[in-house]
Amino acid sequence: LTVRCSGRLRRSLNSVVRPTLMAHLARSVASLRIFGDDLQPEEISRLLGCAPTKAWPKGHVQISKSGREFVKKAGGWLLHASETEPENLDGQVSELLAKLTSNLGIWVELAQRFEIDLFCGWFMESSNEGVSVSIATMRALGERGIELSLDIYGPDEKRECV
């Protein structure tokens, strides 16, 4: 198939088209999160072959910065990636997955039992910044049953980490 623009430019849609350069998001934070009522952090660590950055069982009592106590309604297991400036989600996913089992059978089992996501905080410095996620990253997340969750902060919002 050929596209004609103004009668002067012809380009086959089968030819390689280089993407236009766009301003990358200024900063990115990312965490693999696993939640569930019967989640036992030690079991997740054993199955994935890695200790978490933070974990707790259901019913864990946590004290907030203000000193208020609250009870966790579900168990949780979190592994944080290094913060990147500018954004580099592909690198963050590679960093996280390199620490964890590549056995997709274990991931299927976990995805059937628990909620799993990659939670990302994306921070903009200007009003027109973008991001691209590679096919390899999307495939790696999909094969493991990891949902992608995004919080996007505009340039006028406070710099807060997840």
Short mmCIF file of N, CA, C and O in Angstrom, two decimals, residues 12-97:
data_model
loop_
_atom_site.label_atom_id
_atom_site.label_comp_id
_atom_site.label_asym_id
_atom_site.label_seq_id
_atom_site.Cartn_x
_atom_site.Cartn_y
_atom_site.Cartn_z
N SER A 12 5.79 3.68 1.11
CA SER A 12 5.13 2.40 1.30
C SER A 12 4.91 2.21 2.80
O SER A 12 5.80 2.46 3.60
N LEU A 13 3.73 1.76 3.19
CA LEU A 13 3.46 1.50 4.60
C LEU A 13 4.25 0.31 5.11
O LEU A 13 4.37 0.11 6.31
N ASN A 14 4.80 -0.48 4.21
CA ASN A 14 5.63 -1.61 4.62
C ASN A 14 7.07 -1.19 4.90
O ASN A 14 7.84 -1.95 5.44
N SER A 15 7.45 0.01 4.51
CA SER A 15 8.82 0.46 4.75
C SER A 15 8.98 0.87 6.20
O SER A 15 8.02 1.13 6.91
N VAL A 16 10.22 0.93 6.64
CA VAL A 16 10.51 1.30 8.02
C VAL A 16 10.31 2.80 8.17
O VAL A 16 10.85 3.59 7.40
N VAL A 17 9.54 3.18 9.15
CA VAL A 17 9.32 4.59 9.44
C VAL A 17 9.91 4.85 10.82
O VAL A 17 9.55 4.20 11.79
N ARG A 18 10.82 5.78 10.91
CA ARG A 18 11.44 6.10 12.19
C ARG A 18 10.48 6.93 13.02
O ARG A 18 9.85 7.85 12.52
N PRO A 19 10.36 6.60 14.32
CA PRO A 19 9.46 7.39 15.15
C PRO A 19 9.99 8.80 15.34
O PRO A 19 11.19 9.02 15.32
N THR A 20 9.08 9.73 15.51
CA THR A 20 9.50 11.10 15.78
C THR A 20 10.00 11.18 17.21
O THR A 20 9.53 10.47 18.10
N LEU A 21 10.97 12.03 17.43
CA LEU A 21 11.51 12.21 18.76
C LEU A 21 10.53 13.03 19.59
O LEU A 21 9.97 14.01 19.13
N MET A 22 10.33 12.62 20.83
CA MET A 22 9.46 13.36 21.72
C MET A 22 10.17 13.56 23.04
O MET A 22 11.10 12.83 23.37
N ALA A 23 9.75 14.56 23.76
CA ALA A 23 10.33 14.80 25.07
C ALA A 23 9.89 13.68 26.00
O ALA A 23 8.72 13.34 26.07
N HIS A 24 10.85 13.07 26.68
CA HIS A 24 10.54 12.00 27.63
C HIS A 24 10.02 12.58 28.92
O HIS A 24 10.35 13.70 29.29
N LEU A 25 9.23 11.79 29.61
CA LEU A 25 8.80 12.18 30.95
C LEU A 25 10.03 12.44 31.80
O LEU A 25 11.04 11.75 31.69
N ALA A 26 9.93 13.41 32.68
CA ALA A 26 11.08 13.84 33.47
C ALA A 26 11.58 12.77 34.43
O ALA A 26 12.78 12.63 34.63
N ARG A 27 10.66 12.02 35.03
CA ARG A 27 11.06 11.10 36.09
C ARG A 27 10.07 9.96 36.19
O ARG A 27 8.89 10.14 35.89
N SER A 28 10.55 8.80 36.63
CA SER A 28 9.68 7.64 36.77
C SER A 28 10.07 6.83 38.00
O SER A 28 11.25 6.62 38.27
N VAL A 29 9.05 6.40 38.75
CA VAL A 29 9.25 5.43 39.82
C VAL A 29 8.37 4.23 39.49
O VAL A 29 7.33 4.37 38.85
N ALA A 30 8.80 3.04 39.89
CA ALA A 30 8.04 1.83 39.57
C ALA A 30 8.21 0.79 40.68
O ALA A 30 9.29 0.65 41.25
N SER A 31 7.12 0.08 40.95
CA SER A 31 7.13 -0.98 41.95
C SER A 31 6.28 -2.15 41.47
O SER A 31 5.16 -1.95 41.01
N LEU A 32 6.81 -3.34 41.60
CA LEU A 32 6.02 -4.55 41.40
C LEU A 32 5.24 -4.76 42.69
O LEU A 32 5.83 -4.76 43.78
N ARG A 33 3.91 -4.93 42.57
CA ARG A 33 3.07 -5.09 43.76
C ARG A 33 2.23 -6.35 43.63
O ARG A 33 1.66 -6.62 42.57
N ILE A 34 2.17 -7.11 44.71
CA ILE A 34 1.35 -8.31 44.77
C ILE A 34 0.51 -8.21 46.04
O ILE A 34 1.03 -7.96 47.13
N PHE A 35 -0.83 -8.38 45.88
CA PHE A 35 -1.75 -8.27 47.01
C PHE A 35 -2.68 -9.47 47.05
O PHE A 35 -3.07 -9.99 46.00
N GLY A 36 -3.07 -9.86 48.26
CA GLY A 36 -4.06 -10.93 48.41
C GLY A 36 -4.37 -11.22 49.86
O GLY A 36 -3.54 -11.00 50.74
N ASP A 37 -5.58 -11.72 50.08
CA ASP A 37 -6.01 -12.03 51.45
C ASP A 37 -5.14 -13.10 52.10
O ASP A 37 -4.82 -13.00 53.28
N ASP A 38 -4.77 -14.14 51.34
CA ASP A 38 -3.98 -15.23 51.93
C ASP A 38 -2.50 -15.12 51.58
O ASP A 38 -1.75 -16.09 51.70
N LEU A 39 -2.06 -13.92 51.20
CA LEU A 39 -0.66 -13.72 50.83
C LEU A 39 0.23 -13.82 52.07
O LEU A 39 -0.01 -13.16 53.08
N GLN A 40 1.23 -14.67 51.97
CA GLN A 40 2.26 -14.80 53.00
C GLN A 40 3.57 -14.34 52.36
O GLN A 40 4.06 -14.96 51.42
N PRO A 41 4.13 -13.23 52.84
CA PRO A 41 5.33 -12.66 52.20
C PRO A 41 6.47 -13.65 52.01
O PRO A 41 7.13 -13.64 50.97
N GLU A 42 6.69 -14.54 52.97
CA GLU A 42 7.79 -15.50 52.86
C GLU A 42 7.57 -16.45 51.67
O GLU A 42 8.52 -16.82 50.99
N GLU A 43 6.32 -16.84 51.43
CA GLU A 43 6.01 -17.72 50.31
C GLU A 43 6.30 -17.02 48.98
O GLU A 43 6.89 -17.61 48.07
N ILE A 44 5.89 -15.75 48.86
CA ILE A 44 6.13 -15.00 47.62
C ILE A 44 7.63 -14.86 47.39
O ILE A 44 8.12 -15.07 46.27
N SER A 45 8.36 -14.52 48.43
CA SER A 45 9.82 -14.38 48.30
C SER A 45 10.46 -15.69 47.86
O SER A 45 11.35 -15.69 47.00
N ARG A 46 10.00 -16.80 48.42
CA ARG A 46 10.55 -18.12 48.06
C ARG A 46 10.24 -18.44 46.60
O ARG A 46 11.11 -18.86 45.85
N LEU A 47 8.99 -18.21 46.18
CA LEU A 47 8.60 -18.53 44.81
C LEU A 47 9.31 -17.65 43.78
O LEU A 47 9.71 -18.12 42.72
N LEU A 48 9.45 -16.36 44.09
CA LEU A 48 10.07 -15.44 43.14
C LEU A 48 11.59 -15.40 43.24
O LEU A 48 12.26 -14.89 42.35
N GLY A 49 12.14 -15.91 44.35
CA GLY A 49 13.59 -15.95 44.51
C GLY A 49 14.20 -14.61 44.87
O GLY A 49 15.36 -14.35 44.57
N CYS A 50 13.43 -13.77 45.57
CA CYS A 50 13.91 -12.43 45.90
C CYS A 50 13.19 -11.92 47.14
O CYS A 50 11.99 -12.15 47.31
N ALA A 51 13.92 -11.20 47.97
CA ALA A 51 13.29 -10.53 49.12
C ALA A 51 12.63 -9.25 48.63
O ALA A 51 13.11 -8.60 47.71
N PRO A 52 11.51 -8.86 49.26
CA PRO A 52 10.81 -7.65 48.85
C PRO A 52 11.47 -6.39 49.43
O PRO A 52 12.26 -6.47 50.36
N THR A 53 11.11 -5.27 48.87
CA THR A 53 11.48 -3.98 49.46
C THR A 53 10.64 -3.76 50.71
O THR A 53 11.12 -3.23 51.72
N LYS A 54 9.37 -4.18 50.64
CA LYS A 54 8.42 -4.02 51.74
C LYS A 54 7.38 -5.13 51.62
O LYS A 54 6.97 -5.47 50.51
N ALA A 55 6.94 -5.68 52.75
CA ALA A 55 5.91 -6.74 52.73
C ALA A 55 5.21 -6.80 54.07
O ALA A 55 5.75 -6.36 55.09
N TRP A 56 3.98 -7.37 54.06
CA TRP A 56 3.20 -7.53 55.27
C TRP A 56 2.11 -8.58 55.04
O TRP A 56 1.64 -8.75 53.94
N PRO A 57 1.69 -9.26 56.10
CA PRO A 57 0.54 -10.17 55.99
C PRO A 57 -0.76 -9.42 56.23
O PRO A 57 -0.76 -8.31 56.80
N LYS A 58 -1.88 -10.02 55.84
CA LYS A 58 -3.19 -9.45 56.14
C LYS A 58 -3.32 -9.31 57.65
O LYS A 58 -2.89 -10.18 58.41
N GLY A 59 -3.89 -8.19 58.09
CA GLY A 59 -4.08 -7.95 59.52
C GLY A 59 -2.93 -7.23 60.18
O GLY A 59 -3.02 -6.88 61.36
N HIS A 60 -1.86 -6.99 59.44
CA HIS A 60 -0.71 -6.28 60.00
C HIS A 60 -1.13 -4.88 60.45
O HIS A 60 -1.83 -4.18 59.74
N VAL A 61 -0.71 -4.50 61.65
CA VAL A 61 -1.02 -3.17 62.16
C VAL A 61 0.13 -2.24 61.81
O VAL A 61 1.29 -2.52 62.14
N GLN A 62 -0.19 -1.16 61.11
CA GLN A 62 0.83 -0.19 60.71
C GLN A 62 0.50 1.14 61.36
O GLN A 62 -0.66 1.50 61.53
N ILE A 63 1.54 1.87 61.71
CA ILE A 63 1.37 3.19 62.31
C ILE A 63 1.75 4.24 61.28
O ILE A 63 2.86 4.21 60.73
N SER A 64 0.83 5.17 61.00
CA SER A 64 1.08 6.21 60.01
C SER A 64 2.05 7.25 60.57
O SER A 64 2.37 7.25 61.77
N LYS A 65 2.52 8.15 59.71
CA LYS A 65 3.43 9.22 60.13
C LYS A 65 2.80 10.09 61.21
O LYS A 65 3.50 10.65 62.05
N SER A 66 1.47 10.20 61.19
CA SER A 66 0.77 11.02 62.19
C SER A 66 0.57 10.27 63.50
O SER A 66 0.05 10.83 64.47
N GLY A 67 0.94 8.98 63.53
CA GLY A 67 0.81 8.18 64.74
C GLY A 67 -0.47 7.38 64.83
O GLY A 67 -0.69 6.65 65.79
N ARG A 68 -1.31 7.46 63.80
CA ARG A 68 -2.57 6.71 63.77
C ARG A 68 -2.31 5.26 63.37
O ARG A 68 -1.55 5.00 62.44
N GLU A 69 -2.95 4.33 64.04
CA GLU A 69 -2.82 2.91 63.71
C GLU A 69 -3.89 2.52 62.70
O GLU A 69 -5.02 2.98 62.78
N PHE A 70 -3.52 1.67 61.74
CA PHE A 70 -4.51 1.08 60.84
C PHE A 70 -4.09 -0.33 60.50
O PHE A 70 -2.91 -0.67 60.53
N VAL A 71 -5.10 -1.15 60.22
CA VAL A 71 -4.89 -2.57 59.96
C VAL A 71 -4.93 -2.81 58.45
O VAL A 71 -5.86 -2.38 57.77
N LYS A 72 -3.92 -3.50 57.93
CA LYS A 72 -3.87 -3.84 56.50
C LYS A 72 -4.97 -4.85 56.18
O LYS A 72 -5.09 -5.87 56.83
N LYS A 73 -5.77 -4.52 55.16
CA LYS A 73 -6.92 -5.36 54.80
C LYS A 73 -6.54 -6.55 53.93
O LYS A 73 -7.33 -7.46 53.74
N ALA A 74 -5.32 -6.52 53.39
CA ALA A 74 -4.81 -7.62 52.56
C ALA A 74 -3.31 -7.72 52.77
O ALA A 74 -2.67 -6.74 53.19
N GLY A 75 -2.76 -8.88 52.47
CA GLY A 75 -1.33 -9.02 52.51
C GLY A 75 -0.71 -8.34 51.30
O GLY A 75 -1.37 -8.19 50.26
N GLY A 76 0.54 -7.91 51.41
CA GLY A 76 1.19 -7.23 50.31
C GLY A 76 2.66 -7.57 50.22
O GLY A 76 3.31 -7.88 51.23
N TRP A 77 3.16 -7.54 49.00
CA TRP A 77 4.58 -7.81 48.71
C TRP A 77 4.98 -6.82 47.63
O TRP A 77 4.39 -6.81 46.54
N LEU A 78 5.96 -5.93 47.92
CA LEU A 78 6.38 -4.89 46.98
C LEU A 78 7.87 -4.96 46.72
O LEU A 78 8.66 -5.20 47.65
N LEU A 79 8.24 -4.73 45.47
CA LEU A 79 9.64 -4.64 45.08
C LEU A 79 9.80 -3.37 44.26
O LEU A 79 9.18 -3.23 43.20
N HIS A 80 10.61 -2.43 44.76
CA HIS A 80 10.80 -1.15 44.09
C HIS A 80 11.98 -1.22 43.11
O HIS A 80 13.02 -1.80 43.42
N ALA A 81 11.81 -0.56 41.98
CA ALA A 81 12.91 -0.38 41.02
C ALA A 81 13.60 0.94 41.35
O ALA A 81 13.05 1.79 42.07
N SER A 82 14.78 1.14 40.81
CA SER A 82 15.47 2.41 40.97
C SER A 82 14.70 3.51 40.25
O SER A 82 14.15 3.29 39.16
N GLU A 83 14.64 4.68 40.85
CA GLU A 83 14.01 5.84 40.21
C GLU A 83 14.85 6.23 38.99
O GLU A 83 16.08 6.13 39.05
N THR A 84 14.21 6.64 37.91
CA THR A 84 14.95 7.05 36.72
C THR A 84 14.61 8.48 36.32
O THR A 84 13.46 8.90 36.41
N GLU A 85 15.61 9.23 35.90
CA GLU A 85 15.47 10.58 35.36
C GLU A 85 16.35 10.67 34.12
O GLU A 85 17.56 10.54 34.24
N PRO A 86 15.81 10.86 32.94
CA PRO A 86 14.39 10.87 32.61
C PRO A 86 13.80 9.47 32.73
O PRO A 86 14.51 8.50 33.03
N GLU A 87 12.52 9.37 32.47
CA GLU A 87 11.78 8.12 32.57
C GLU A 87 12.45 7.03 31.74
O GLU A 87 12.96 7.27 30.67
N ASN A 88 12.48 5.81 32.31
CA ASN A 88 13.00 4.65 31.58
C ASN A 88 12.26 3.40 32.06
O ASN A 88 12.82 2.59 32.80
N LEU A 89 11.00 3.28 31.70
CA LEU A 89 10.20 2.15 32.17
C LEU A 89 10.78 0.82 31.71
O LEU A 89 10.82 -0.14 32.47
N ASP A 90 11.27 0.75 30.47
CA ASP A 90 11.86 -0.50 29.99
C ASP A 90 13.01 -0.93 30.90
O ASP A 90 13.13 -2.09 31.26
N GLY A 91 13.85 0.01 31.28
CA GLY A 91 14.98 -0.29 32.17
C GLY A 91 14.52 -0.71 33.56
O GLY A 91 15.09 -1.62 34.16
N GLN A 92 13.47 -0.05 34.06
CA GLN A 92 12.96 -0.40 35.38
C GLN A 92 12.36 -1.80 35.38
O GLN A 92 12.58 -2.57 36.32
N VAL A 93 11.62 -2.15 34.35
CA VAL A 93 11.05 -3.50 34.26
C VAL A 93 12.17 -4.53 34.15
O VAL A 93 12.15 -5.56 34.83
N SER A 94 13.18 -4.26 33.34
CA SER A 94 14.32 -5.18 33.22
C SER A 94 15.01 -5.36 34.57
O SER A 94 15.37 -6.48 34.94
N GLU A 95 15.20 -4.27 35.29
CA GLU A 95 15.83 -4.33 36.61
C GLU A 95 15.04 -5.23 37.56
O GLU A 95 15.61 -6.10 38.24
N LEU A 96 13.73 -5.03 37.60
CA LEU A 96 12.89 -5.83 38.50
C LEU A 96 12.88 -7.30 38.10
O LEU A 96 13.10 -8.18 38.94
N LEU A 97 12.62 -7.58 36.83
CA LEU A 97 12.49 -8.97 36.39
C LEU A 97 13.80 -9.74 36.47
O LEU A 97 13.79 -10.96 36.66
#
